[in-house]
PDB file of C-alpha atoms in Angstrom:
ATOM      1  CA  UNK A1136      15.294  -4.149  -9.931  1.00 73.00           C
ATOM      2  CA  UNK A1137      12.745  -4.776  -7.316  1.00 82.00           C
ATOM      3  CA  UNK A1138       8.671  -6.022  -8.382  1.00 87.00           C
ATOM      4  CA  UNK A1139       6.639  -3.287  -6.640  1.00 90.00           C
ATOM      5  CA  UNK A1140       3.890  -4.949  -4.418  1.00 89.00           C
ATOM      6  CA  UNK A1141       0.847  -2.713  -4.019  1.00 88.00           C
ATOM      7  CA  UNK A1142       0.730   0.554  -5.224  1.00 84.00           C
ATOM      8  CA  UNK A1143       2.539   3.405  -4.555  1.00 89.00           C
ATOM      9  CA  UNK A1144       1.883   7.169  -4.925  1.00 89.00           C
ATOM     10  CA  UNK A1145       3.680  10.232  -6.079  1.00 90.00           C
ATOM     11  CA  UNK A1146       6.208  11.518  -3.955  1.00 92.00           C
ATOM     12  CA  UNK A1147       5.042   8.836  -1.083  1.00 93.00           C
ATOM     13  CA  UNK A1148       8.558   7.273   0.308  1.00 94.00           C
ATOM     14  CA  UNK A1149       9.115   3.964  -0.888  1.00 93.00           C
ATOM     15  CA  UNK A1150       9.738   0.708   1.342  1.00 93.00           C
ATOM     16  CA  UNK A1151      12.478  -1.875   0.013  1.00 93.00           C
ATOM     17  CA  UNK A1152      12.668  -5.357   1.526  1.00 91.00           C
ATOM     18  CA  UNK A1153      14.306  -8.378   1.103  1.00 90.00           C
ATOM     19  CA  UNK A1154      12.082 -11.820   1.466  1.00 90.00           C
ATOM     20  CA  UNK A1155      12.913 -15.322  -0.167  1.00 90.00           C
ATOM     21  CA  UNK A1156      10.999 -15.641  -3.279  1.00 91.00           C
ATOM     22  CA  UNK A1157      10.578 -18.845  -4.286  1.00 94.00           C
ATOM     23  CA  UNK A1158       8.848 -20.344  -7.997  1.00 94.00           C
ATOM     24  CA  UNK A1159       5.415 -22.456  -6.655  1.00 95.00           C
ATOM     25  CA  UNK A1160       6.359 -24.663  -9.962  1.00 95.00           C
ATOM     26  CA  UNK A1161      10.391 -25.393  -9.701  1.00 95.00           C
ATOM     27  CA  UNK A1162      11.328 -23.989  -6.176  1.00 94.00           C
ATOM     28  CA  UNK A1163      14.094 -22.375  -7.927  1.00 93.00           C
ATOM     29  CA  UNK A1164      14.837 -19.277  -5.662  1.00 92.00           C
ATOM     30  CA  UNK A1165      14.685 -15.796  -7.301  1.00 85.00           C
ATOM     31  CA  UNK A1166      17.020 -13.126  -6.854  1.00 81.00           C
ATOM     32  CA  UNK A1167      16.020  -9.449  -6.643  1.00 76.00           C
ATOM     33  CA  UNK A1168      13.795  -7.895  -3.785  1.00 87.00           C
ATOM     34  CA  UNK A1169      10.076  -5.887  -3.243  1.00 92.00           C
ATOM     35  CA  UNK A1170       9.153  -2.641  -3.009  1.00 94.00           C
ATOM     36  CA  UNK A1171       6.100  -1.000  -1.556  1.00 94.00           C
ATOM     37  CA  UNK A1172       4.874   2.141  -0.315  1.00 94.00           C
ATOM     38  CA  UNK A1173       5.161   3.633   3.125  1.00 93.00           C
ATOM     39  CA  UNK A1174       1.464   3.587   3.967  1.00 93.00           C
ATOM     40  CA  UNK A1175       0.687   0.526   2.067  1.00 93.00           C
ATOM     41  CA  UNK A1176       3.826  -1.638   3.758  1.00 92.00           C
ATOM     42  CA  UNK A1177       2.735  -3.646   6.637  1.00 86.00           C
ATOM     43  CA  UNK A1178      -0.897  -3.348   6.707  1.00 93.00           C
ATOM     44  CA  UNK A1179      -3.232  -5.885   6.612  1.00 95.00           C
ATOM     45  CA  UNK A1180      -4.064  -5.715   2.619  1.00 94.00           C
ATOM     46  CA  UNK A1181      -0.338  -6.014   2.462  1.00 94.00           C
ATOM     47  CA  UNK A1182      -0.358  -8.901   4.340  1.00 94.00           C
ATOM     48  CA  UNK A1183      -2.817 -10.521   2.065  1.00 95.00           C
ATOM     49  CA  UNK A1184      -1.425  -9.216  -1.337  1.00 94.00           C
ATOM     50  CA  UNK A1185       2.322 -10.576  -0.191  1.00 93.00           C
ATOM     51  CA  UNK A1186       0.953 -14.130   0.433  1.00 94.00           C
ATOM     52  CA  UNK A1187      -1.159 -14.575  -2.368  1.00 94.00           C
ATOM     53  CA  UNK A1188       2.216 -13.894  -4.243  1.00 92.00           C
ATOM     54  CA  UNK A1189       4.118 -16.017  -2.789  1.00 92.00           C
ATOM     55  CA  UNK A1190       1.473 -18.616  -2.943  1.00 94.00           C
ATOM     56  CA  UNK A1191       1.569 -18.043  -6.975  1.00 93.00           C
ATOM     57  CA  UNK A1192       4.863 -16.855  -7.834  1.00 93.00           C
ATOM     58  CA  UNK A1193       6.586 -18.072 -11.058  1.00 93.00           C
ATOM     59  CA  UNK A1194      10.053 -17.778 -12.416  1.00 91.00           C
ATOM     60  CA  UNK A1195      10.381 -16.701 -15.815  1.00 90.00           C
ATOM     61  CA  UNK A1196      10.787 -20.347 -17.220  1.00 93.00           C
ATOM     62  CA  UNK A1197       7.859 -21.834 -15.597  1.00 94.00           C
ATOM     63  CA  UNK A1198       5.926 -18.701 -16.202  1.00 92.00           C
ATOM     64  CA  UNK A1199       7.251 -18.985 -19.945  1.00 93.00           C
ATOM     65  CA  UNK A1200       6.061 -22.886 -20.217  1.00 90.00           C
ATOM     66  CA  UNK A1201       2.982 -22.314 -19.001  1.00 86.00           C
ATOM     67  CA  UNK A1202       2.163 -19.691 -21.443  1.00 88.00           C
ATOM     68  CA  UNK A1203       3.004 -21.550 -24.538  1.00 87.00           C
ATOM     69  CA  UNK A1204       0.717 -24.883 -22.977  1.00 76.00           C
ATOM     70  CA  UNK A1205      -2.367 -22.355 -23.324  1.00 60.00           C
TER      71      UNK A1205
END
């Protein structure tokens, strides 16, 4: 099932992509793609939001270790 990136309103089309997700912690790579909505997908804030995940993206084990450390 694809994350959703952005937000994305009733009965707006949807845009599905494939990228190479990556954990910031493990590299492992993580299957699966994104999905956005058509006026949201390729604007600037888009831009933005997409890096910032991809800059802090963690797989499920990482993200699970780091929440029982806290």
């Amino acid at each position: 099932m694809p994350m959703i990136i952005g937000k994305i309103s009733e009965n707006e089309k949807k845009v599905e992509f494939s990228i190479n997700i990556h954990c910031t912690n493990c590299d492992k790579q993580v299957p699966g793609g994104l999905k956005s909505g058509e006026k949201y997908y390729q604007t600037k804030e888009f831009e933005i939001e997409l890096e910032e995940f991809l800059k802090n993206y963690l797989c499920g084990i990482c993200r699970d270790k780091k929440r029982r450390k806290i």
